[in-house]
JSON list of C-alpha atoms and ligand atoms in Angstrom, two decimals:
[
{"chain": "E", "resi": 1, "resn": "MET", "atom": "CA", "xyz": [-122.42, 33.36, 77.86]},
{"chain": "E", "resi": 2, "resn": "THR", "atom": "CA", "xyz": [-122.35, 29.56, 78.92]},
{"chain": "E", "resi": 3, "resn": "SER", "atom": "CA", "xyz": [-125.11, 28.44, 81.03]},
{"chain": "E", "resi": 4, "resn": "LEU", "atom": "CA", "xyz": [-124.88, 27.07, 84.56]},
{"chain": "E", "resi": 5, "resn": "THR", "atom": "CA", "xyz": [-126.24, 23.87, 83.45]},
{"chain": "E", "resi": 6, "resn": "SER", "atom": "CA", "xyz": [-124.14, 23.02, 80.76]},
{"chain": "E", "resi": 7, "resn": "VAL", "atom": "CA", "xyz": [-121.23, 24.12, 83.03]},
{"chain": "E", "resi": 8, "resn": "LEU", "atom": "CA", "xyz": [-122.48, 21.36, 85.29]},
{"chain": "E", "resi": 9, "resn": "SER", "atom": "CA", "xyz": [-122.80, 18.92, 83.33]},
{"chain": "E", "resi": 10, "resn": "SER", "atom": "CA", "xyz": [-119.65, 19.19, 81.43]},
{"chain": "E", "resi": 11, "resn": "HIS", "atom": "CA", "xyz": [-117.72, 16.90, 83.19]},
{"chain": "E", "resi": 12, "resn": "PRO", "atom": "CA", "xyz": [-119.39, 13.45, 82.99]},
{"chain": "E", "resi": 13, "resn": "MET", "atom": "CA", "xyz": [-117.11, 10.94, 84.76]},
{"chain": "E", "resi": 14, "resn": "THR", "atom": "CA", "xyz": [-117.21, 7.39, 82.91]},
{"chain": "E", "resi": 15, "resn": "LYS", "atom": "CA", "xyz": [-114.83, 5.32, 84.39]},
{"chain": "E", "resi": 16, "resn": "GLY", "atom": "CA", "xyz": [-114.65, 3.20, 87.64]},
{"chain": "E", "resi": 17, "resn": "LEU", "atom": "CA", "xyz": [-117.45, 2.44, 89.87]},
{"chain": "E", "resi": 18, "resn": "PHE", "atom": "CA", "xyz": [-119.65, 4.34, 92.20]},
{"chain": "E", "resi": 19, "resn": "ILE", "atom": "CA", "xyz": [-121.95, 2.29, 94.62]},
{"chain": "E", "resi": 20, "resn": "THR", "atom": "CA", "xyz": [-123.74, 3.97, 97.31]},
{"chain": "E", "resi": 21, "resn": "LEU", "atom": "CA", "xyz": [-125.48, 2.31, 100.26]},
{"chain": "E", "resi": 22, "resn": "GLU", "atom": "CA", "xyz": [-128.66, 4.19, 101.44]},
{"chain": "E", "resi": 23, "resn": "GLY", "atom": "CA", "xyz": [-131.55, 3.51, 103.76]},
{"chain": "E", "resi": 24, "resn": "ASN", "atom": "CA", "xyz": [-132.88, 4.30, 107.14]},
{"chain": "E", "resi": 25, "resn": "GLU", "atom": "CA", "xyz": [-131.49, 5.41, 110.40]},
{"chain": "E", "resi": 26, "resn": "GLY", "atom": "CA", "xyz": [-130.16, 1.59, 111.83]},
{"chain": "E", "resi": 27, "resn": "SER", "atom": "CA", "xyz": [-130.91, -0.08, 108.80]},
{"chain": "E", "resi": 28, "resn": "GLY", "atom": "CA", "xyz": [-127.61, -1.81, 108.53]},
{"chain": "E", "resi": 29, "resn": "LYS", "atom": "CA", "xyz": [-125.25, 0.22, 106.07]},
{"chain": "E", "resi": 30, "resn": "SER", "atom": "CA", "xyz": [-122.13, 0.23, 107.62]},
{"chain": "E", "resi": 31, "resn": "THR", "atom": "CA", "xyz": [-121.93, -3.62, 108.50]},
{"chain": "E", "resi": 32, "resn": "GLN", "atom": "CA", "xyz": [-122.71, -4.30, 104.97]},
{"chain": "E", "resi": 33, "resn": "ILE", "atom": "CA", "xyz": [-120.41, -1.96, 103.52]},
{"chain": "E", "resi": 34, "resn": "ALA", "atom": "CA", "xyz": [-117.63, -3.07, 105.88]},
{"chain": "E", "resi": 35, "resn": "LYS", "atom": "CA", "xyz": [-118.41, -6.65, 104.52]},
{"chain": "E", "resi": 36, "resn": "LEU", "atom": "CA", "xyz": [-118.60, -6.02, 100.94]},
{"chain": "E", "resi": 37, "resn": "SER", "atom": "CA", "xyz": [-115.41, -4.03, 100.71]},
{"chain": "E", "resi": 38, "resn": "ALA", "atom": "CA", "xyz": [-113.71, -6.88, 102.51]},
{"chain": "E", "resi": 39, "resn": "ALA", "atom": "CA", "xyz": [-115.04, -9.29, 99.85]},
{"chain": "E", "resi": 40, "resn": "LEU", "atom": "CA", "xyz": [-113.84, -7.18, 97.21]},
{"chain": "E", "resi": 41, "resn": "SER", "atom": "CA", "xyz": [-110.68, -6.46, 98.57]},
{"chain": "E", "resi": 42, "resn": "ALA", "atom": "CA", "xyz": [-109.65, -10.31, 98.88]},
{"chain": "E", "resi": 43, "resn": "GLN", "atom": "CA", "xyz": [-110.17, -10.43, 95.46]},
{"chain": "E", "resi": 44, "resn": "GLY", "atom": "CA", "xyz": [-107.87, -7.98, 94.48]},
{"chain": "E", "resi": 45, "resn": "LYS", "atom": "CA", "xyz": [-110.04, -5.30, 93.74]},
{"chain": "E", "resi": 46, "resn": "ALA", "atom": "CA", "xyz": [-109.15, -1.73, 94.56]},
{"chain": "E", "resi": 47, "resn": "VAL", "atom": "CA", "xyz": [-111.81, -0.52, 96.65]},
{"chain": "E", "resi": 48, "resn": "THR", "atom": "CA", "xyz": [-112.47, 2.83, 99.01]},
{"chain": "E", "resi": 49, "resn": "VAL", "atom": "CA", "xyz": [-115.22, 3.06, 101.51]},
{"chain": "E", "resi": 50, "resn": "LEU", "atom": "CA", "xyz": [-116.34, 6.60, 101.97]},
{"chain": "E", "resi": 51, "resn": "ARG", "atom": "CA", "xyz": [-119.04, 7.87, 104.27]},
{"chain": "E", "resi": 52, "resn": "GLU", "atom": "CA", "xyz": [-121.28, 11.07, 104.28]},
{"chain": "E", "resi": 53, "resn": "PRO", "atom": "CA", "xyz": [-120.79, 13.58, 105.73]},
{"chain": "E", "resi": 54, "resn": "GLY", "atom": "CA", "xyz": [-117.18, 13.15, 106.46]},
{"chain": "E", "resi": 55, "resn": "SER", "atom": "CA", "xyz": [-114.41, 11.03, 104.92]},
{"chain": "E", "resi": 56, "resn": "THR", "atom": "CA", "xyz": [-112.31, 14.44, 104.10]},
{"chain": "E", "resi": 57, "resn": "VAL", "atom": "CA", "xyz": [-110.54, 16.69, 107.03]},
{"chain": "E", "resi": 58, "resn": "VAL", "atom": "CA", "xyz": [-113.28, 19.44, 106.00]},
{"chain": "E", "resi": 59, "resn": "GLY", "atom": "CA", "xyz": [-116.13, 16.85, 106.01]},
{"chain": "E", "resi": 60, "resn": "THR", "atom": "CA", "xyz": [-115.42, 15.53, 109.43]},
{"chain": "E", "resi": 61, "resn": "LYS", "atom": "CA", "xyz": [-115.49, 18.43, 111.05]},
{"chain": "E", "resi": 62, "resn": "ILE", "atom": "CA", "xyz": [-118.62, 19.42, 109.13]},
{"chain": "E", "resi": 63, "resn": "ARG", "atom": "CA", "xyz": [-120.07, 16.03, 110.39]},
{"chain": "E", "resi": 64, "resn": "GLU", "atom": "CA", "xyz": [-119.49, 16.77, 113.96]},
{"chain": "E", "resi": 65, "resn": "ILE", "atom": "CA", "xyz": [-121.75, 20.09, 113.25]},
{"chain": "E", "resi": 66, "resn": "LEU", "atom": "CA", "xyz": [-124.28, 18.26, 111.94]},
{"chain": "E", "resi": 67, "resn": "LYS", "atom": "CA", "xyz": [-124.73, 15.29, 114.44]},
{"chain": "E", "resi": 68, "resn": "ASP", "atom": "CA", "xyz": [-124.06, 17.50, 117.46]},
{"chain": "E", "resi": 69, "resn": "PRO", "atom": "CA", "xyz": [-127.79, 17.92, 119.40]},
{"chain": "E", "resi": 70, "resn": "ALA", "atom": "CA", "xyz": [-126.41, 20.67, 121.10]},
{"chain": "E", "resi": 71, "resn": "ASN", "atom": "CA", "xyz": [-126.63, 22.77, 117.37]},
{"chain": "E", "resi": 72, "resn": "SER", "atom": "CA", "xyz": [-130.20, 24.07, 116.37]},
{"chain": "E", "resi": 73, "resn": "ILE", "atom": "CA", "xyz": [-129.81, 24.12, 112.66]},
{"chain": "E", "resi": 74, "resn": "CYS", "atom": "CA", "xyz": [-132.53, 25.36, 110.25]},
{"chain": "E", "resi": 75, "resn": "SER", "atom": "CA", "xyz": [-133.09, 22.78, 106.85]},
{"chain": "E", "resi": 76, "resn": "GLU", "atom": "CA", "xyz": [-131.21, 25.44, 104.50]},
{"chain": "E", "resi": 77, "resn": "THR", "atom": "CA", "xyz": [-128.15, 25.40, 106.90]},
{"chain": "E", "resi": 78, "resn": "GLU", "atom": "CA", "xyz": [-128.26, 21.37, 106.63]},
{"chain": "E", "resi": 79, "resn": "LEU", "atom": "CA", "xyz": [-128.32, 21.39, 102.97]},
{"chain": "E", "resi": 80, "resn": "PHE", "atom": "CA", "xyz": [-125.66, 23.94, 102.65]},
{"chain": "E", "resi": 81, "resn": "LEU", "atom": "CA", "xyz": [-123.46, 22.03, 105.15]},
{"chain": "E", "resi": 82, "resn": "PHE", "atom": "CA", "xyz": [-124.35, 18.64, 103.74]},
{"chain": "E", "resi": 83, "resn": "GLN", "atom": "CA", "xyz": [-123.43, 19.85, 100.12]},
{"chain": "E", "resi": 84, "resn": "ALA", "atom": "CA", "xyz": [-120.44, 21.61, 101.44]},
{"chain": "E", "resi": 85, "resn": "SER", "atom": "CA", "xyz": [-118.60, 18.21, 102.68]},
{"chain": "E", "resi": 86, "resn": "ARG", "atom": "CA", "xyz": [-120.05, 16.64, 99.54]},
{"chain": "E", "resi": 87, "resn": "ALA", "atom": "CA", "xyz": [-118.11, 18.71, 97.42]},
{"chain": "E", "resi": 88, "resn": "GLN", "atom": "CA", "xyz": [-114.91, 18.68, 99.27]},
{"chain": "E", "resi": 89, "resn": "LEU", "atom": "CA", "xyz": [-115.50, 15.00, 99.00]},
{"chain": "E", "resi": 90, "resn": "VAL", "atom": "CA", "xyz": [-115.96, 14.89, 95.28]},
{"chain": "E", "resi": 91, "resn": "HIS", "atom": "CA", "xyz": [-113.07, 17.10, 94.44]},
{"chain": "E", "resi": 92, "resn": "ASP", "atom": "CA", "xyz": [-110.38, 15.39, 97.00]},
{"chain": "E", "resi": 93, "resn": "VAL", "atom": "CA", "xyz": [-111.50, 11.79, 96.50]},
{"chain": "E", "resi": 94, "resn": "ILE", "atom": "CA", "xyz": [-114.22, 10.53, 94.28]},
{"chain": "E", "resi": 95, "resn": "ARG", "atom": "CA", "xyz": [-113.33, 12.47, 91.08]},
{"chain": "E", "resi": 96, "resn": "PRO", "atom": "CA", "xyz": [-109.73, 11.18, 91.45]},
{"chain": "E", "resi": 97, "resn": "LYS", "atom": "CA", "xyz": [-110.33, 7.49, 92.33]},
{"chain": "E", "resi": 98, "resn": "LEU", "atom": "CA", "xyz": [-113.12, 7.37, 89.58]},
{"chain": "E", "resi": 99, "resn": "ALA", "atom": "CA", "xyz": [-110.86, 8.83, 86.87]},
{"chain": "E", "resi": 100, "resn": "ALA", "atom": "CA", "xyz": [-108.30, 5.78, 87.76]},
{"chain": "E", "resi": 101, "resn": "GLY", "atom": "CA", "xyz": [-110.81, 3.67, 87.52]},
{"chain": "E", "resi": 102, "resn": "GLU", "atom": "CA", "xyz": [-111.35, 2.51, 91.24]},
{"chain": "E", "resi": 103, "resn": "ILE", "atom": "CA", "xyz": [-114.31, 1.36, 92.80]},
{"chain": "E", "resi": 104, "resn": "ILE", "atom": "CA", "xyz": [-115.96, 3.63, 95.46]},
{"chain": "E", "resi": 105, "resn": "ILE", "atom": "CA", "xyz": [-118.49, 2.50, 97.91]},
{"chain": "E", "resi": 106, "resn": "ALA", "atom": "CA", "xyz": [-120.07, 5.19, 99.71]},
{"chain": "E", "resi": 107, "resn": "ASP", "atom": "CA", "xyz": [-122.35, 5.04, 103.13]},
{"chain": "E", "resi": 108, "resn": "ARG", "atom": "CA", "xyz": [-125.06, 7.56, 101.88]},
{"chain": "E", "resi": 109, "resn": "PHE", "atom": "CA", "xyz": [-124.54, 10.04, 99.02]},
{"chain": "E", "resi": 110, "resn": "TYR", "atom": "CA", "xyz": [-126.86, 12.87, 97.17]},
{"chain": "E", "resi": 111, "resn": "ASP", "atom": "CA", "xyz": [-129.80, 10.55, 97.88]},
{"chain": "E", "resi": 112, "resn": "SER", "atom": "CA", "xyz": [-129.81, 11.15, 101.28]},
{"chain": "E", "resi": 113, "resn": "THR", "atom": "CA", "xyz": [-129.85, 14.93, 100.73]},
{"chain": "E", "resi": 114, "resn": "TRP", "atom": "CA", "xyz": [-133.02, 14.59, 98.65]},
{"chain": "E", "resi": 115, "resn": "VAL", "atom": "CA", "xyz": [-134.78, 12.10, 101.33]},
{"chain": "E", "resi": 116, "resn": "TYR", "atom": "CA", "xyz": [-133.56, 13.82, 104.40]},
{"chain": "E", "resi": 117, "resn": "GLN", "atom": "CA", "xyz": [-133.68, 17.46, 103.09]},
{"chain": "E", "resi": 118, "resn": "GLY", "atom": "CA", "xyz": [-136.20, 17.34, 100.33]},
{"chain": "E", "resi": 119, "resn": "TRP", "atom": "CA", "xyz": [-138.49, 14.77, 101.30]},
{"chain": "E", "resi": 120, "resn": "ALA", "atom": "CA", "xyz": [-138.59, 14.75, 104.92]},
{"chain": "E", "resi": 121, "resn": "ARG", "atom": "CA", "xyz": [-137.87, 18.82, 105.72]},
{"chain": "E", "resi": 122, "resn": "GLY", "atom": "CA", "xyz": [-139.66, 19.91, 102.92]},
{"chain": "E", "resi": 123, "resn": "VAL", "atom": "CA", "xyz": [-136.62, 21.86, 101.18]},
{"chain": "E", "resi": 124, "resn": "ASN", "atom": "CA", "xyz": [-137.76, 22.91, 97.80]},
{"chain": "E", "resi": 125, "resn": "LEU", "atom": "CA", "xyz": [-136.90, 19.81, 95.66]},
{"chain": "E", "resi": 126, "resn": "LEU", "atom": "CA", "xyz": [-135.06, 22.15, 92.24]},
{"chain": "E", "resi": 127, "resn": "ALA", "atom": "CA", "xyz": [-132.67, 23.37, 95.38]},
{"chain": "E", "resi": 128, "resn": "ILE", "atom": "CA", "xyz": [-131.96, 20.05, 96.39]},
{"chain": "E", "resi": 129, "resn": "GLU", "atom": "CA", "xyz": [-131.12, 18.86, 92.67]},
{"chain": "E", "resi": 130, "resn": "PHE", "atom": "CA", "xyz": [-129.23, 21.92, 91.77]},
{"chain": "E", "resi": 131, "resn": "THR", "atom": "CA", "xyz": [-127.25, 22.12, 94.85]},
{"chain": "E", "resi": 132, "resn": "ASN", "atom": "CA", "xyz": [-126.75, 18.54, 94.60]},
{"chain": "E", "resi": 133, "resn": "LYS", "atom": "CA", "xyz": [-125.49, 18.88, 90.94]},
{"chain": "E", "resi": 134, "resn": "LEU", "atom": "CA", "xyz": [-122.94, 21.83, 91.97]},
{"chain": "E", "resi": 135, "resn": "ALA", "atom": "CA", "xyz": [-121.52, 19.72, 94.67]},
{"chain": "E", "resi": 136, "resn": "THR", "atom": "CA", "xyz": [-120.88, 16.37, 92.30]},
{"chain": "E", "resi": 137, "resn": "VAL", "atom": "CA", "xyz": [-119.77, 18.54, 89.19]},
{"chain": "E", "resi": 138, "resn": "GLY", "atom": "CA", "xyz": [-121.06, 15.66, 86.74]},
{"chain": "E", "resi": 139, "resn": "VAL", "atom": "CA", "xyz": [-120.30, 12.70, 89.54]},
{"chain": "E", "resi": 140, "resn": "GLU", "atom": "CA", "xyz": [-122.86, 10.19, 89.01]},
{"chain": "E", "resi": 141, "resn": "VAL", "atom": "CA", "xyz": [-123.37, 6.64, 91.06]},
{"chain": "E", "resi": 142, "resn": "ASN", "atom": "CA", "xyz": [-123.73, 3.90, 89.20]},
{"chain": "E", "resi": 143, "resn": "LYS", "atom": "CA", "xyz": [-125.82, 1.96, 91.73]},
{"chain": "E", "resi": 144, "resn": "THR", "atom": "CA", "xyz": [-127.43, 2.37, 94.94]},
{"chain": "E", "resi": 145, "resn": "PHE", "atom": "CA", "xyz": [-128.34, -0.16, 97.17]},
{"chain": "E", "resi": 146, "resn": "PHE", "atom": "CA", "xyz": [-131.69, 0.88, 99.32]},
{"chain": "E", "resi": 147, "resn": "ILE", "atom": "CA", "xyz": [-131.07, -1.24, 102.52]},
{"chain": "E", "resi": 148, "resn": "LYS", "atom": "CA", "xyz": [-134.93, -1.53, 103.57]},
{"chain": "E", "resi": 149, "resn": "VAL", "atom": "CA", "xyz": [-135.94, -2.49, 106.97]},
{"chain": "E", "resi": 150, "resn": "PRO", "atom": "CA", "xyz": [-138.86, -2.13, 109.25]},
{"chain": "E", "resi": 151, "resn": "LEU", "atom": "CA", "xyz": [-139.61, 0.88, 111.00]},
{"chain": "E", "resi": 152, "resn": "GLU", "atom": "CA", "xyz": [-139.58, -0.85, 114.48]},
{"chain": "E", "resi": 153, "resn": "VAL", "atom": "CA", "xyz": [-136.09, -2.91, 113.42]},
{"chain": "E", "resi": 154, "resn": "CYS", "atom": "CA", "xyz": [-134.71, 0.94, 112.96]},
{"chain": "E", "resi": 155, "resn": "THR", "atom": "CA", "xyz": [-136.09, 1.74, 116.60]},
{"chain": "E", "resi": 156, "resn": "ALA", "atom": "CA", "xyz": [-134.76, -1.07, 118.43]},
{"chain": "E", "resi": 157, "resn": "ARG", "atom": "CA", "xyz": [-131.12, -0.73, 116.78]},
{"chain": "E", "resi": 158, "resn": "ILE", "atom": "CA", "xyz": [-131.30, 3.07, 117.51]},
{"chain": "E", "resi": 159, "resn": "LYS", "atom": "CA", "xyz": [-132.36, 2.32, 121.24]},
{"chain": "E", "resi": 160, "resn": "SER", "atom": "CA", "xyz": [-129.33, -0.07, 121.65]},
{"chain": "E", "resi": 161, "resn": "ARG", "atom": "CA", "xyz": [-126.88, 2.54, 120.71]},
{"chain": "E", "resi": 162, "resn": "GLY", "atom": "CA", "xyz": [-125.27, 4.40, 123.65]},
{"chain": "E", "resi": 163, "resn": "THR", "atom": "CA", "xyz": [-125.64, 8.23, 122.56]},
{"chain": "E", "resi": 164, "resn": "LEU", "atom": "CA", "xyz": [-127.98, 9.21, 120.05]},
{"chain": "E", "resi": 165, "resn": "ASP", "atom": "CA", "xyz": [-127.03, 12.52, 117.35]},
{"chain": "E", "resi": 166, "resn": "ARG", "atom": "CA", "xyz": [-129.38, 14.98, 116.31]},
{"chain": "E", "resi": 167, "resn": "PHE", "atom": "CA", "xyz": [-131.07, 12.87, 113.63]},
{"chain": "E", "resi": 168, "resn": "GLU", "atom": "CA", "xyz": [-131.55, 9.90, 115.93]},
{"chain": "E", "resi": 169, "resn": "LEU", "atom": "CA", "xyz": [-133.04, 12.25, 118.53]},
{"chain": "E", "resi": 170, "resn": "GLU", "atom": "CA", "xyz": [-135.87, 12.91, 116.53]},
{"chain": "E", "resi": 171, "resn": "GLY", "atom": "CA", "xyz": [-137.60, 9.52, 116.72]},
{"chain": "E", "resi": 172, "resn": "GLN", "atom": "CA", "xyz": [-140.23, 7.58, 114.98]},
{"chain": "E", "resi": 173, "resn": "LYS", "atom": "CA", "xyz": [-141.75, 10.64, 112.72]},
{"chain": "E", "resi": 174, "resn": "LEU", "atom": "CA", "xyz": [-138.33, 11.47, 110.94]},
{"chain": "E", "resi": 175, "resn": "LEU", "atom": "CA", "xyz": [-138.27, 7.52, 110.35]},
{"chain": "E", "resi": 176, "resn": "ALA", "atom": "CA", "xyz": [-141.38, 7.00, 108.94]},
{"chain": "E", "resi": 177, "resn": "LYS", "atom": "CA", "xyz": [-141.01, 10.00, 106.65]},
{"chain": "E", "resi": 178, "resn": "ILE", "atom": "CA", "xyz": [-137.52, 8.75, 105.65]},
{"chain": "E", "resi": 179, "resn": "ASP", "atom": "CA", "xyz": [-138.89, 5.33, 104.82]},
{"chain": "E", "resi": 180, "resn": "GLU", "atom": "CA", "xyz": [-141.37, 6.93, 102.48]},
{"chain": "E", "resi": 181, "resn": "GLY", "atom": "CA", "xyz": [-138.92, 8.93, 101.04]},
{"chain": "E", "resi": 182, "resn": "TYR", "atom": "CA", "xyz": [-136.80, 6.36, 100.05]},
{"chain": "E", "resi": 183, "resn": "ASN", "atom": "CA", "xyz": [-139.64, 4.32, 98.33]},
{"chain": "E", "resi": 184, "resn": "GLU", "atom": "CA", "xyz": [-140.43, 7.11, 96.35]},
{"chain": "E", "resi": 185, "resn": "LEU", "atom": "CA", "xyz": [-136.75, 7.58, 95.38]},
{"chain": "E", "resi": 186, "resn": "SER", "atom": "CA", "xyz": [-136.64, 3.85, 94.33]},
{"chain": "E", "resi": 187, "resn": "LYS", "atom": "CA", "xyz": [-139.91, 3.88, 92.33]},
{"chain": "E", "resi": 188, "resn": "SER", "atom": "CA", "xyz": [-138.45, 7.29, 90.52]},
{"chain": "E", "resi": 189, "resn": "PHE", "atom": "CA", "xyz": [-135.25, 5.31, 89.69]},
{"chain": "E", "resi": 190, "resn": "PRO", "atom": "CA", "xyz": [-136.10, 1.58, 89.37]},
{"chain": "E", "resi": 191, "resn": "HIS", "atom": "CA", "xyz": [-132.86, 1.06, 87.29]},
{"chain": "E", "resi": 192, "resn": "ARG", "atom": "CA", "xyz": [-130.59, 2.66, 89.65]},
{"chain": "E", "resi": 193, "resn": "VAL", "atom": "CA", "xyz": [-132.09, 2.05, 92.66]},
{"chain": "E", "resi": 194, "resn": "ASP", "atom": "CA", "xyz": [-132.03, -1.72, 94.16]},
{"chain": "E", "resi": 195, "resn": "VAL", "atom": "CA", "xyz": [-134.40, -2.18, 97.03]},
{"chain": "E", "resi": 196, "resn": "VAL", "atom": "CA", "xyz": [-132.42, -5.04, 99.25]},
{"chain": "E", "resi": 197, "resn": "ASP", "atom": "CA", "xyz": [-134.76, -6.70, 102.26]},
{"chain": "E", "resi": 198, "resn": "GLY", "atom": "CA", "xyz": [-132.03, -5.78, 105.41]},
{"chain": "E", "resi": 199, "resn": "ASN", "atom": "CA", "xyz": [-134.73, -7.63, 107.45]},
{"chain": "E", "resi": 200, "resn": "ARG", "atom": "CA", "xyz": [-132.71, -11.02, 106.99]},
{"chain": "E", "resi": 201, "resn": "ASP", "atom": "CA", "xyz": [-129.46, -11.92, 108.49]},
{"chain": "E", "resi": 202, "resn": "ILE", "atom": "CA", "xyz": [-126.16, -10.30, 107.93]},
{"chain": "E", "resi": 203, "resn": "GLU", "atom": "CA", "xyz": [-124.64, -12.77, 105.49]},
{"chain": "E", "resi": 204, "resn": "THR", "atom": "CA", "xyz": [-127.87, -13.36, 103.40]},
{"chain": "E", "resi": 205, "resn": "VAL", "atom": "CA", "xyz": [-128.01, -9.77, 102.80]},
{"chain": "E", "resi": 206, "resn": "HIS", "atom": "CA", "xyz": [-124.12, -9.76, 102.30]},
{"chain": "E", "resi": 207, "resn": "GLN", "atom": "CA", "xyz": [-124.19, -12.37, 99.92]},
{"chain": "E", "resi": 208, "resn": "GLU", "atom": "CA", "xyz": [-126.78, -10.78, 97.51]},
{"chain": "E", "resi": 209, "resn": "LEU", "atom": "CA", "xyz": [-124.88, -7.43, 97.70]},
{"chain": "E", "resi": 210, "resn": "LEU", "atom": "CA", "xyz": [-121.80, -9.41, 96.83]},
{"chain": "E", "resi": 211, "resn": "ALA", "atom": "CA", "xyz": [-123.13, -11.02, 94.20]},
{"chain": "E", "resi": 212, "resn": "LYS", "atom": "CA", "xyz": [-125.12, -7.89, 92.40]},
{"chain": "E", "resi": 213, "resn": "THR", "atom": "CA", "xyz": [-121.68, -6.00, 92.74]},
{"chain": "E", "resi": 214, "resn": "MET", "atom": "CA", "xyz": [-119.63, -8.58, 90.94]},
{"chain": "E", "resi": 215, "resn": "ARG", "atom": "CA", "xyz": [-122.51, -8.52, 88.26]},
{"chain": "E", "resi": 216, "resn": "LEU", "atom": "CA", "xyz": [-121.67, -4.52, 88.01]},
{"chain": "E", "resi": 217, "resn": "ILE", "atom": "CA", "xyz": [-117.96, -5.25, 87.75]},
{"chain": "E", "resi": 218, "resn": "ASN", "atom": "CA", "xyz": [-118.09, -7.89, 85.14]},
{"chain": "E", "resi": 219, "resn": "GLN", "atom": "CA", "xyz": [-120.44, -6.40, 82.73]},
{"chain": "V", "resi": 1, "resn": "TMP", "atom": "P1", "xyz": [-124.59, 8.74, 109.79]},
{"chain": "V", "resi": 1, "resn": "TMP", "atom": "O1", "xyz": [-123.36, 8.65, 108.84]},
{"chain": "V", "resi": 1, "resn": "TMP", "atom": "O2", "xyz": [-124.62, 7.88, 111.08]},
{"chain": "V", "resi": 1, "resn": "TMP", "atom": "O3", "xyz": [-125.94, 7.36, 108.94]},
{"chain": "V", "resi": 1, "resn": "TMP", "atom": "O4", "xyz": [-125.31, 9.87, 110.11]},
{"chain": "V", "resi": 1, "resn": "TMP", "atom": "C1", "xyz": [-125.66, 10.74, 108.98]},
{"chain": "V", "resi": 1, "resn": "TMP", "atom": "C2", "xyz": [-126.73, 11.39, 108.91]},
{"chain": "V", "resi": 1, "resn": "TMP", "atom": "O5", "xyz": [-127.04, 12.46, 108.37]},
{"chain": "V", "resi": 1, "resn": "TMP", "atom": "C3", "xyz": [-127.89, 10.54, 108.89]},
{"chain": "V", "resi": 1, "resn": "TMP", "atom": "O6", "xyz": [-129.04, 10.99, 110.04]},
{"chain": "V", "resi": 1, "resn": "TMP", "atom": "C4", "xyz": [-128.60, 11.05, 107.40]},
{"chain": "V", "resi": 1, "resn": "TMP", "atom": "C5", "xyz": [-128.11, 12.39, 107.47]},
{"chain": "V", "resi": 1, "resn": "TMP", "atom": "N1", "xyz": [-127.73, 13.16, 106.10]},
{"chain": "V", "resi": 1, "resn": "TMP", "atom": "C6", "xyz": [-128.68, 13.83, 106.07]},
{"chain": "V", "resi": 1, "resn": "TMP", "atom": "O7", "xyz": [-129.66, 14.39, 106.54]},
{"chain": "V", "resi": 1, "resn": "TMP", "atom": "N2", "xyz": [-128.49, 14.45, 104.66]},
{"chain": "V", "resi": 1, "resn": "TMP", "atom": "C7", "xyz": [-127.58, 13.75, 103.86]},
{"chain": "V", "resi": 1, "resn": "TMP", "atom": "O8", "xyz": [-127.21, 14.48, 102.62]},
{"chain": "V", "resi": 1, "resn": "TMP", "atom": "C8", "xyz": [-126.46, 12.79, 104.18]},
{"chain": "V", "resi": 1, "resn": "TMP", "atom": "C9", "xyz": [-125.27, 12.43, 103.52]},
{"chain": "V", "resi": 1, "resn": "TMP", "atom": "C10", "xyz": [-126.96, 12.55, 105.71]}
]
C-alpha cells in the first residue's frame, strides 16, 4: 500500500514563485504586500495577492468564524479551521496559478500555523506538520519575509485599530509568544526565511522587499 507520506509529497510544484509575508499582529505586512504587488504589476508581472485565512468563498466564511471574539474555539478546532481554509485555497488558486508560472504573494501561510497553533497554543508540532502537508499537497513556499517589529510597536498599532479580533484581543502574552515563535522559525529555516526589520519607514522596507523579490525572479 502506498504510504500517506509518499502520497502527500508526490505532487511537488516547480513552476511559479510563491512568496509569503509573516509576522506578528500589526507588523505592517498588508501595507508591504500592497506596495510590493503594485510595483511588480507595474513591471508587467502576473501577481496574485492572497491572505490567510480567506481568499476563497469558503475561506472567507472560515475567516469570519476564526476572528469573531464571540466564538470560543479550542486550539485543535482552530488548527482544523485554518487548514480547511488553506486546503481550499491551495486547490482553487495556488496550485493552478503556480502551475501557470505566476507569482503569488500571500499574507500568511503554513508558518503562521506553526507559530500560532504550534508554538503559541502548544498543539503537537507533528500534528501541525502533518496537517500542513495534507492541506498543501506538495506546495512549498519559495521565500518567506518575516517582518519583525518590536512588541511595543505591535501593541500601539493594534490599539489604533477600531475593533479588535479574537487574536488581537488576547494582548501582550500572545504577541510575545508569537514573536518568540517567528524567531525560532527563522533559525530553523535560515535559507527560506529572511528576517526583515519592519521598524523602519514604509518606503525603506518596501525597497528591501522589492530588491529581494526581483533577485528571486531573475535568478
Ligand atoms: P490577519 O489576516 O489580520 O493577520 O488575521 C489572521 C489571524 O489568524 C492572525 O491573528 C493570525 C492568525 N492565524 C493563525 O493563528 N494561524 C494560521 O494558520 C493563520 C494563517 C493565521
